[in-house]
Amino acid sequence: MNWLGLLVLLTLAGLAEGTWDNCGGICGLRPMVYEYEYMDHDNGTTRVVGGADAKLGAWPWIVSLKHPAIPGTRHLCGGSLITAEWVLTAAHCFDPIRKIGMVYLVIGATQLTKPGHGAQLRRIKKLVRHEHYNPSDKSNDIALLQLSKPVDCNPYVQLACVADPALSLSELQNCWVAGWGATAARSQTSSDILQEAKVQLIDVQLCNSSGWYAGVVHTHNLCAGYPQGKIDTCQGDSGGPLMCQDENSDFFWIVGVTSWGRGCARVKRPGIYTSTLYFYDWILAHISPETIENAY
Ligand code: 4AZ
């Protein structure tokens, strides 16, 4: 092959990489947070309900699903960017099924009224709700949204790592929730600035015991929050991520999708999340059908 041919091939390969994998094949990293640490910026207080304002780019995979019919910031639900063209969210965000054509996604924002230059807007090309999602008991509360066009990653837009079944949850200590949902129980208004809070994973057996949720939590759920309440996700946080830092590294895994709870921040009523470990194969099968078909 002549040199010109080789050059054309290499250029095409480079372009193809730019189009298909513009997020560098990495996930769960927070470039802006590492910058803040380098600058010796204070880390914010670990003081969602009971949370604190997140810094710009703190959770670069978090997405706001918006609907024009919702008053104020139009925020409907949270979501997480798991590939350049797929967002993980909760099935109940589309309960009742809304006009999908009207829903749009804001990716890379911290403040909804000032999304900033890194933020990108997308529409939904395809909605995949879990085929066994049941609105009456919120079982299988998980959905995937294919974006109208893949995002371009930047310091404010990064992919989340989806936790696989091999991950040992009981060893994860640094877990967080984030969202634009209500900052007080019974409040209907969403927060303009993304809120974040550190939470504890609570054993599902304890969570399901009498005096707690008394058996209504499914085996494919996770519970997170505090026995004494006070810090929790709330209305509008649904669909967003429950994230834990890897034991041996800086990056974060999405271990749950915010699903429901009895009220917000109440004693012995922590938030209920759909486990991504449990639904890992379902997620993979729907975002890359070719891969799965070839695997069997
Ligand atoms: C909701 O309605 C909701 N306290 C989300 C999370 C929790 C409660 C309600 C957990 O979207």
CSV table of N, CA, C and O in Angstrom, one decimal, residues 45-153:
chain,number,residue,atom,x,y,z
A,45,THR,N,-19.4,20.5,52.0
A,45,THR,CA,-19.8,19.8,53.1
A,45,THR,C,-20.6,18.6,52.7
A,45,THR,O,-21.3,18.6,51.7
A,46,THR,N,-20.5,17.5,53.5
A,46,THR,CA,-21.4,16.4,53.2
A,46,THR,C,-22.7,16.6,53.9
A,46,THR,O,-23.0,15.9,54.9
A,47,ARG,N,-23.0,17.6,53.8
A,47,ARG,CA,-24.2,17.8,54.6
A,47,ARG,C,-25.2,17.1,53.8
A,47,ARG,O,-24.8,16.6,53.2
A,48,VAL,N,-32.0,16.7,46.4
A,48,VAL,CA,-32.1,15.8,47.4
A,48,VAL,C,-32.5,16.4,48.7
A,48,VAL,O,-32.4,17.7,48.7
A,49,VAL,N,-33.0,15.8,50.0
A,49,VAL,CA,-33.3,16.3,51.3
A,49,VAL,C,-32.0,16.1,52.2
A,49,VAL,O,-31.5,15.0,52.2
A,50,GLY,N,-31.6,17.2,52.8
A,50,GLY,CA,-30.4,17.0,53.6
A,50,GLY,C,-29.1,17.0,52.9
A,50,GLY,O,-28.1,16.6,53.4
A,51,GLY,N,-29.1,17.4,51.6
A,51,GLY,CA,-27.9,17.4,50.8
A,51,GLY,C,-27.2,18.8,50.7
A,51,GLY,O,-27.5,19.7,51.5
A,52,ALA,N,-26.3,18.9,49.8
A,52,ALA,CA,-25.6,20.1,49.6
A,52,ALA,C,-25.5,20.4,48.1
A,52,ALA,O,-25.7,19.5,47.3
A,53,ASP,N,-25.3,21.7,47.7
A,53,ASP,CA,-25.1,22.0,46.3
A,53,ASP,C,-23.9,21.2,45.7
A,53,ASP,O,-22.8,21.2,46.4
A,54,ALA,N,-24.1,20.6,44.6
A,54,ALA,CA,-23.0,20.0,43.9
A,54,ALA,C,-22.2,21.0,43.2
A,54,ALA,O,-22.7,22.0,42.7
A,55,LYS,N,-20.8,20.8,43.1
A,55,LYS,CA,-20.0,21.7,42.3
A,55,LYS,C,-20.1,21.4,40.8
A,55,LYS,O,-20.6,20.3,40.4
A,56,LEU,N,-19.7,22.4,40.0
A,56,LEU,CA,-19.8,22.2,38.5
A,56,LEU,C,-19.1,20.9,38.1
A,56,LEU,O,-17.9,20.7,38.5
A,57,GLY,N,-19.7,20.0,37.4
A,57,GLY,CA,-19.1,18.8,36.9
A,57,GLY,C,-18.9,17.7,37.9
A,57,GLY,O,-18.1,16.8,37.7
A,58,ALA,N,-19.5,17.9,39.1
A,58,ALA,CA,-19.3,16.9,40.2
A,58,ALA,C,-19.7,15.5,39.8
A,58,ALA,O,-19.1,14.5,40.1
A,59,TRP,N,-20.9,15.4,39.1
A,59,TRP,CA,-21.4,14.1,38.6
A,59,TRP,C,-21.7,14.2,37.1
A,59,TRP,O,-22.8,14.4,36.7
A,60,PRO,N,-20.6,14.0,36.3
A,60,PRO,CA,-20.7,14.4,34.9
A,60,PRO,C,-21.6,13.5,34.1
A,60,PRO,O,-21.8,13.8,32.9
A,61,TRP,N,-22.1,12.4,34.7
A,61,TRP,CA,-23.0,11.5,33.9
A,61,TRP,C,-24.5,11.8,34.2
A,61,TRP,O,-25.4,11.2,33.7
A,62,ILE,N,-24.8,12.7,35.2
A,62,ILE,CA,-26.2,12.9,35.5
A,62,ILE,C,-26.9,13.7,34.5
A,62,ILE,O,-26.4,14.6,33.9
A,63,VAL,N,-28.2,13.3,34.3
A,63,VAL,CA,-29.0,13.9,33.2
A,63,VAL,C,-30.3,14.4,33.8
A,63,VAL,O,-30.8,13.8,34.7
A,64,SER,N,-30.8,15.5,33.3
A,64,SER,CA,-32.2,16.0,33.7
A,64,SER,C,-33.1,15.7,32.5
A,64,SER,O,-32.9,16.1,31.4
A,65,LEU,N,-34.2,14.9,32.8
A,65,LEU,CA,-35.2,14.7,31.8
A,65,LEU,C,-36.2,15.8,32.0
A,65,LEU,O,-36.7,16.0,33.2
A,66,LYS,N,-36.6,16.5,31.0
A,66,LYS,CA,-37.5,17.6,31.1
A,66,LYS,C,-38.7,17.5,30.2
A,66,LYS,O,-38.6,16.9,29.1
A,67,HIS,N,-39.8,18.0,30.7
A,67,HIS,CA,-41.1,18.0,29.9
A,67,HIS,C,-41.6,19.4,29.9
A,67,HIS,O,-41.8,20.0,31.0
A,68,PRO,N,-42.0,20.0,28.8
A,68,PRO,CA,-42.4,21.4,28.8
A,68,PRO,C,-43.7,21.7,29.6
A,68,PRO,O,-43.9,22.8,30.0
A,69,ALA,N,-44.5,20.6,29.8
A,69,ALA,CA,-45.7,20.9,30.6
A,69,ALA,C,-45.5,21.0,32.1
A,69,ALA,O,-46.4,21.4,32.8
A,70,ILE,N,-44.3,20.7,32.6
A,70,ILE,CA,-44.0,20.8,34.0
A,70,ILE,C,-43.6,22.2,34.4
A,70,ILE,O,-42.7,22.8,33.7
A,71,PRO,N,-44.3,22.9,35.3
A,71,PRO,CA,-44.0,24.2,35.7
A,71,PRO,C,-42.6,24.4,36.2
A,71,PRO,O,-42.0,23.5,36.7
A,72,GLY,N,-42.1,25.6,36.2
A,72,GLY,CA,-40.8,25.9,36.7
A,72,GLY,C,-39.6,25.5,35.8
A,72,GLY,O,-39.6,25.8,34.6
A,73,THR,N,-38.7,24.7,36.4
A,73,THR,CA,-37.6,24.3,35.6
A,73,THR,C,-37.9,23.2,34.6
A,73,THR,O,-37.0,22.7,33.9
A,74,ARG,N,-39.1,22.7,34.6
A,74,ARG,CA,-39.6,21.6,33.7
A,74,ARG,C,-39.0,20.2,34.0
A,74,ARG,O,-39.1,19.3,33.2
A,75,HIS,N,-38.3,20.2,35.1
A,75,HIS,CA,-37.6,18.9,35.4
A,75,HIS,C,-38.6,17.8,35.8
A,75,HIS,O,-39.5,18.0,36.6
A,76,LEU,N,-38.4,16.7,35.1
A,76,LEU,CA,-39.3,15.5,35.3
A,76,LEU,C,-38.6,14.4,36.2
A,76,LEU,O,-39.2,13.9,37.1
A,77,CYS,N,-37.4,14.1,35.8
A,77,CYS,CA,-36.7,12.9,36.4
A,77,CYS,C,-35.2,13.1,36.2
A,77,CYS,O,-34.8,13.9,35.4
A,78,GLY,N,-34.5,12.3,36.9
A,78,GLY,CA,-33.1,12.2,36.7
A,78,GLY,C,-32.8,11.0,35.7
A,78,GLY,O,-33.7,10.2,35.4
A,79,GLY,N,-31.5,10.9,35.4
A,79,GLY,CA,-31.0,9.8,34.6
A,79,GLY,C,-29.5,9.7,34.6
A,79,GLY,O,-28.9,10.7,35.2
A,80,SER,N,-28.9,8.7,34.0
A,80,SER,CA,-27.5,8.6,34.0
A,80,SER,C,-27.0,8.2,32.6
A,80,SER,O,-27.5,7.2,32.0
A,81,LEU,N,-26.0,8.9,32.1
A,81,LEU,CA,-25.4,8.6,30.8
A,81,LEU,C,-24.5,7.4,30.9
A,81,LEU,O,-23.5,7.4,31.6
A,82,ILE,N,-24.9,6.3,30.2
A,82,ILE,CA,-24.0,5.1,30.4
A,82,ILE,C,-23.3,4.8,29.1
A,82,ILE,O,-22.3,4.0,29.2
A,83,THR,N,-23.7,5.3,28.0
A,83,THR,CA,-22.8,5.3,26.7
A,83,THR,C,-23.1,6.6,26.1
A,83,THR,O,-24.0,7.4,26.6
A,84,ALA,N,-22.4,6.9,25.0
A,84,ALA,CA,-22.6,8.3,24.4
A,84,ALA,C,-24.0,8.4,23.8
A,84,ALA,O,-24.4,9.5,23.5
A,85,GLU,N,-24.8,7.3,23.7
A,85,GLU,CA,-26.1,7.5,23.2
A,85,GLU,C,-27.2,6.8,24.0
A,85,GLU,O,-28.4,6.7,23.6
A,86,TRP,N,-26.9,6.3,25.2
A,86,TRP,CA,-27.9,5.7,26.1
A,86,TRP,C,-27.9,6.2,27.5
A,86,TRP,O,-26.9,6.4,28.1
A,87,VAL,N,-29.1,6.5,28.0
A,87,VAL,CA,-29.3,7.0,29.3
A,87,VAL,C,-30.2,6.0,30.1
A,87,VAL,O,-31.2,5.5,29.6
A,88,LEU,N,-29.7,5.7,31.3
A,88,LEU,CA,-30.4,4.8,32.2
A,88,LEU,C,-31.3,5.6,33.1
A,88,LEU,O,-30.9,6.7,33.7
A,89,THR,N,-32.6,5.2,33.3
A,89,THR,CA,-33.5,6.0,34.1
A,89,THR,C,-34.5,5.0,34.8
A,89,THR,O,-34.3,3.8,34.7
A,90,ALA,N,-35.6,5.5,35.4
A,90,ALA,CA,-36.6,4.7,36.0
A,90,ALA,C,-37.8,4.6,35.0
A,90,ALA,O,-38.2,5.6,34.3
A,91,ALA,N,-38.4,3.4,35.0
A,91,ALA,CA,-39.6,3.2,34.1
A,91,ALA,C,-40.7,4.1,34.5
A,91,ALA,O,-41.5,4.6,33.7
A,92,HIS,N,-40.9,4.4,35.8
A,92,HIS,CA,-42.1,5.1,36.3
A,92,HIS,C,-42.0,6.6,35.9
A,92,HIS,O,-43.0,7.3,36.1
A,93,CYS,N,-40.9,7.1,35.4
A,93,CYS,CA,-40.8,8.4,34.9
A,93,CYS,C,-41.7,8.6,33.7
A,93,CYS,O,-42.1,9.8,33.4
A,94,PHE,N,-42.1,7.5,33.1
A,94,PHE,CA,-43.0,7.6,31.9
A,94,PHE,C,-44.4,7.1,32.3
A,94,PHE,O,-45.1,6.5,31.4
A,95,ASP,N,-44.8,7.3,33.5
A,95,ASP,CA,-46.1,6.8,34.1
A,95,ASP,C,-46.9,8.1,34.4
A,95,ASP,O,-46.5,8.8,35.3
A,96,PRO,N,-47.9,8.4,33.8
A,96,PRO,CA,-48.4,7.8,32.6
A,96,PRO,C,-47.5,8.1,31.4
A,96,PRO,O,-46.7,9.0,31.4
A,97,ILE,N,-47.6,7.2,30.4
A,97,ILE,CA,-46.7,7.4,29.2
A,97,ILE,C,-46.9,8.8,28.7
A,97,ILE,O,-48.1,9.2,28.4
A,98,ARG,N,-45.9,9.6,28.7
A,98,ARG,CA,-46.0,11.0,28.3
A,98,ARG,C,-45.7,11.0,26.8
A,98,ARG,O,-45.1,10.1,26.3
A,99,LYS,N,-45.9,12.2,26.2
A,99,LYS,CA,-45.6,12.3,24.8
A,99,LYS,C,-44.0,12.3,24.7
A,99,LYS,O,-43.4,13.3,25.1
A,100,ILE,N,-43.5,11.2,24.3
A,100,ILE,CA,-42.0,11.1,24.3
A,100,ILE,C,-41.4,12.2,23.5
A,100,ILE,O,-40.3,12.7,23.8
A,101,GLY,N,-42.1,12.6,22.4
A,101,GLY,CA,-41.5,13.6,21.5
A,101,GLY,C,-41.3,14.9,22.2
A,101,GLY,O,-40.6,15.8,21.7
A,102,MET,N,-42.0,15.1,23.3
A,102,MET,CA,-41.9,16.4,24.0
A,102,MET,C,-40.8,16.4,25.1
A,102,MET,O,-40.4,17.4,25.5
A,103,VAL,N,-40.4,15.2,25.5
A,103,VAL,CA,-39.4,15.1,26.5
A,103,VAL,C,-38.0,15.4,25.9
A,103,VAL,O,-37.7,15.0,24.8
A,104,TYR,N,-37.2,16.2,26.6
A,104,TYR,CA,-35.8,16.4,26.2
A,104,TYR,C,-34.9,16.2,27.4
A,104,TYR,O,-35.3,16.2,28.5
A,105,LEU,N,-33.6,16.0,27.1
A,105,LEU,CA,-32.6,15.7,28.1
A,105,LEU,C,-31.6,16.8,28.1
A,105,LEU,O,-31.1,17.2,27.1
A,106,VAL,N,-31.2,17.2,29.3
A,106,VAL,CA,-30.1,18.1,29.5
A,106,VAL,C,-28.9,17.3,30.2
A,106,VAL,O,-29.1,16.8,31.2
A,107,ILE,N,-27.8,17.3,29.5
A,107,ILE,CA,-26.7,16.5,29.9
A,107,ILE,C,-25.5,17.5,30.2
A,107,ILE,O,-25.3,18.4,29.3
A,108,GLY,N,-24.8,17.4,31.3
A,108,GLY,CA,-23.7,18.2,31.6
A,108,GLY,C,-24.0,19.5,32.3
A,108,GLY,O,-23.2,20.4,32.4
A,109,ALA,N,-25.2,19.6,32.9
A,109,ALA,CA,-25.6,20.8,33.7
A,109,ALA,C,-25.5,20.5,35.2
A,109,ALA,O,-25.5,19.4,35.6
A,110,THR,N,-25.3,21.6,36.0
A,110,THR,CA,-25.4,21.5,37.4
A,110,THR,C,-26.6,22.4,37.8
A,110,THR,O,-27.4,22.0,38.6
A,111,GLN,N,-26.6,23.6,37.3
A,111,GLN,CA,-27.7,24.5,37.6
A,111,GLN,C,-28.7,24.5,36.4
A,111,GLN,O,-28.2,24.8,35.2
A,112,LEU,N,-29.9,24.1,36.6
A,112,LEU,CA,-30.8,23.9,35.4
A,112,LEU,C,-31.1,25.2,34.7
A,112,LEU,O,-31.3,25.2,33.5
A,113,THR,N,-31.2,26.3,35.4
A,113,THR,CA,-31.5,27.6,34.8
A,113,THR,C,-30.2,28.2,34.1
A,113,THR,O,-30.3,29.2,33.4
A,114,LYS,N,-29.0,27.7,34.4
A,114,LYS,CA,-27.8,28.1,33.7
A,114,LYS,C,-27.0,26.9,33.4
A,114,LYS,O,-26.0,26.6,34.1
A,115,PRO,N,-27.4,26.2,32.3
A,115,PRO,CA,-26.7,24.9,32.1
A,115,PRO,C,-25.2,25.0,31.7
A,115,PRO,O,-24.5,24.1,31.9
A,116,GLY,N,-24.8,26.2,31.2
A,116,GLY,CA,-23.4,26.3,30.9
A,116,GLY,C,-23.0,25.8,29.5
A,116,GLY,O,-23.8,25.1,28.9
A,117,HIS,N,-21.8,26.1,29.1
A,117,HIS,CA,-21.4,25.8,27.7
A,117,HIS,C,-21.1,24.3,27.5
A,117,HIS,O,-21.3,23.8,26.4
A,118,GLY,N,-20.8,23.6,28.6
A,118,GLY,CA,-20.5,22.1,28.4
A,118,GLY,C,-21.8,21.3,28.2
A,118,GLY,O,-21.7,20.2,27.8
A,119,ALA,N,-22.9,21.9,28.5
A,119,ALA,CA,-24.2,21.1,28.5
A,119,ALA,C,-24.7,20.9,27.1
A,119,ALA,O,-24.4,21.6,26.2
A,120,GLN,N,-25.3,19.8,27.0
A,120,GLN,CA,-25.9,19.4,25.7
A,120,GLN,C,-27.3,18.9,25.8
A,120,GLN,O,-27.7,18.3,26.8
A,121,LEU,N,-28.1,19.3,24.8
A,121,LEU,CA,-29.6,18.9,24.8
A,121,LEU,C,-29.8,17.8,23.8
A,121,LEU,O,-29.2,17.8,22.7
A,122,ARG,N,-30.6,16.8,24.2
A,122,ARG,CA,-31.0,15.8,23.2
A,122,ARG,C,-32.4,15.4,23.4
A,122,ARG,O,-33.0,15.7,24.4
A,123,ARG,N,-33.0,14.8,22.3
A,123,ARG,CA,-34.3,14.3,22.4
A,123,ARG,C,-34.2,12.8,22.5
A,123,ARG,O,-33.1,12.2,22.4
A,124,ILE,N,-35.4,12.1,22.6
A,124,ILE,CA,-35.4,10.6,22.8
A,124,ILE,C,-35.7,10.0,21.4
A,124,ILE,O,-36.7,10.3,20.8
A,125,LYS,N,-34.8,9.1,21.0
A,125,LYS,CA,-35.0,8.4,19.7
A,125,LYS,C,-35.8,7.1,20.1
A,125,LYS,O,-36.7,6.7,19.3
A,126,LYS,N,-35.5,6.5,21.2
A,126,LYS,CA,-36.2,5.3,21.6
A,126,LYS,C,-36.3,5.1,23.1
A,126,LYS,O,-35.3,5.5,23.8
A,127,LEU,N,-37.5,4.7,23.6
A,127,LEU,CA,-37.6,4.4,25.0
A,127,LEU,C,-37.8,2.9,25.2
A,127,LEU,O,-38.6,2.3,24.5
A,128,VAL,N,-37.0,2.3,26.0
A,128,VAL,CA,-37.1,0.9,26.4
A,128,VAL,C,-37.5,0.8,27.8
A,128,VAL,O,-36.6,1.0,28.7
A,129,ARG,N,-38.8,0.5,28.1
A,129,ARG,CA,-39.2,0.3,29.5
A,129,ARG,C,-39.1,-1.2,29.8
A,129,ARG,O,-39.3,-2.0,28.9
A,130,HIS,N,-38.7,-1.6,31.0
A,130,HIS,CA,-38.6,-3.0,31.3
A,130,HIS,C,-40.0,-3.7,31.0
A,130,HIS,O,-41.0,-3.2,31.5
A,131,GLU,N,-40.0,-4.8,30.4
A,131,GLU,CA,-41.2,-5.5,29.9
A,131,GLU,C,-42.0,-5.9,31.1
A,131,GLU,O,-43.2,-6.1,31.0
A,132,HIS,N,-41.4,-6.1,32.3
A,132,HIS,CA,-42.2,-6.5,33.5
A,132,HIS,C,-42.3,-5.4,34.5
A,132,HIS,O,-42.5,-5.7,35.7
A,133,TYR,N,-42.1,-4.2,34.1
A,133,TYR,CA,-42.3,-3.1,35.0
A,133,TYR,C,-43.8,-3.1,35.5
A,133,TYR,O,-44.7,-3.2,34.6
A,134,ASN,N,-44.0,-3.0,36.8
A,134,ASN,CA,-45.4,-3.0,37.3
A,134,ASN,C,-45.6,-1.7,38.1
A,134,ASN,O,-45.0,-1.6,39.2
A,135,PRO,N,-46.4,-0.8,37.6
A,135,PRO,CA,-46.6,0.5,38.3
A,135,PRO,C,-47.2,0.3,39.7
A,135,PRO,O,-46.9,1.2,40.6
A,136,SER,N,-47.9,-0.7,40.0
A,136,SER,CA,-48.6,-0.8,41.3
A,136,SER,C,-47.6,-1.2,42.4
A,136,SER,O,-47.8,-0.7,43.5
A,137,ASP,N,-46.6,-2.0,42.1
A,137,ASP,CA,-45.7,-2.3,43.2
A,137,ASP,C,-44.2,-1.8,42.8
A,137,ASP,O,-43.3,-2.1,43.5
A,138,LYS,N,-44.1,-1.0,41.7
A,138,LYS,CA,-42.8,-0.5,41.3
A,138,LYS,C,-41.8,-1.6,41.1
A,138,LYS,O,-40.6,-1.3,41.3
A,139,SER,N,-42.2,-2.8,40.7
A,139,SER,CA,-41.2,-3.8,40.4
A,139,SER,C,-40.6,-3.6,39.1
A,139,SER,O,-41.3,-3.0,38.2
A,140,ASN,N,-39.3,-3.9,38.9
A,140,ASN,CA,-38.6,-3.8,37.6
A,140,ASN,C,-38.7,-2.3,37.1
A,140,ASN,O,-38.9,-2.1,35.9
A,141,ASP,N,-38.5,-1.4,38.0
A,141,ASP,CA,-38.6,0.0,37.7
A,141,ASP,C,-37.3,0.5,37.0
A,141,ASP,O,-36.5,1.2,37.7
A,142,ILE,N,-37.1,0.2,35.8
A,142,ILE,CA,-35.9,0.6,35.0
A,142,ILE,C,-36.2,0.8,33.6
A,142,ILE,O,-37.1,0.1,33.0
A,143,ALA,N,-35.5,1.7,33.0
A,143,ALA,CA,-35.8,2.1,31.5
A,143,ALA,C,-34.5,2.6,30.9
A,143,ALA,O,-33.6,3.1,31.6
A,144,LEU,N,-34.4,2.5,29.6
A,144,LEU,CA,-33.3,3.0,28.9
A,144,LEU,C,-33.8,4.0,27.8
A,144,LEU,O,-34.9,3.8,27.2
A,145,LEU,N,-33.1,5.1,27.6
A,145,LEU,CA,-33.5,6.1,26.6
A,145,LEU,C,-32.3,6.2,25.6
A,145,LEU,O,-31.2,6.4,26.0
A,146,GLN,N,-32.6,6.0,24.3
A,146,GLN,CA,-31.6,6.2,23.3
A,146,GLN,C,-31.7,7.7,22.8
A,146,GLN,O,-32.8,8.2,22.6
A,147,LEU,N,-30.6,8.3,22.8
A,147,LEU,CA,-30.6,9.7,22.5
A,147,LEU,C,-30.7,10.0,21.0
A,147,LEU,O,-30.3,9.1,20.1
A,148,SER,N,-31.3,11.1,20.6
A,148,SER,CA,-31.4,11.5,19.2
A,148,SER,C,-30.1,11.6,18.5
A,148,SER,O,-30.0,11.3,17.3
A,149,LYS,N,-29.0,11.9,19.2
A,149,LYS,CA,-27.7,11.9,18.7
A,149,LYS,C,-26.7,11.7,19.8
A,149,LYS,O,-26.9,12.2,20.9
A,150,PRO,N,-25.6,11.0,19.6
A,150,PRO,CA,-24.7,10.7,20.7
A,150,PRO,C,-24.1,12.1,21.3
A,150,PRO,O,-24.0,13.0,20.5
A,151,VAL,N,-23.8,12.1,22.5
A,151,VAL,CA,-23.2,13.3,23.1
A,151,VAL,C,-21.7,13.3,22.8
A,151,VAL,O,-21.1,12.3,22.4
A,152,ASP,N,-21.1,14.5,23.0
A,152,ASP,CA,-19.7,14.7,22.9
A,152,ASP,C,-19.2,14.8,24.3
A,152,ASP,O,-19.7,15.7,25.0
A,153,CYS,N,-18.3,13.9,24.7
A,153,CYS,CA,-17.8,14.0,26.1
A,153,CYS,C,-16.9,15.3,26.3
A,153,CYS,O,-16.2,15.7,25.3
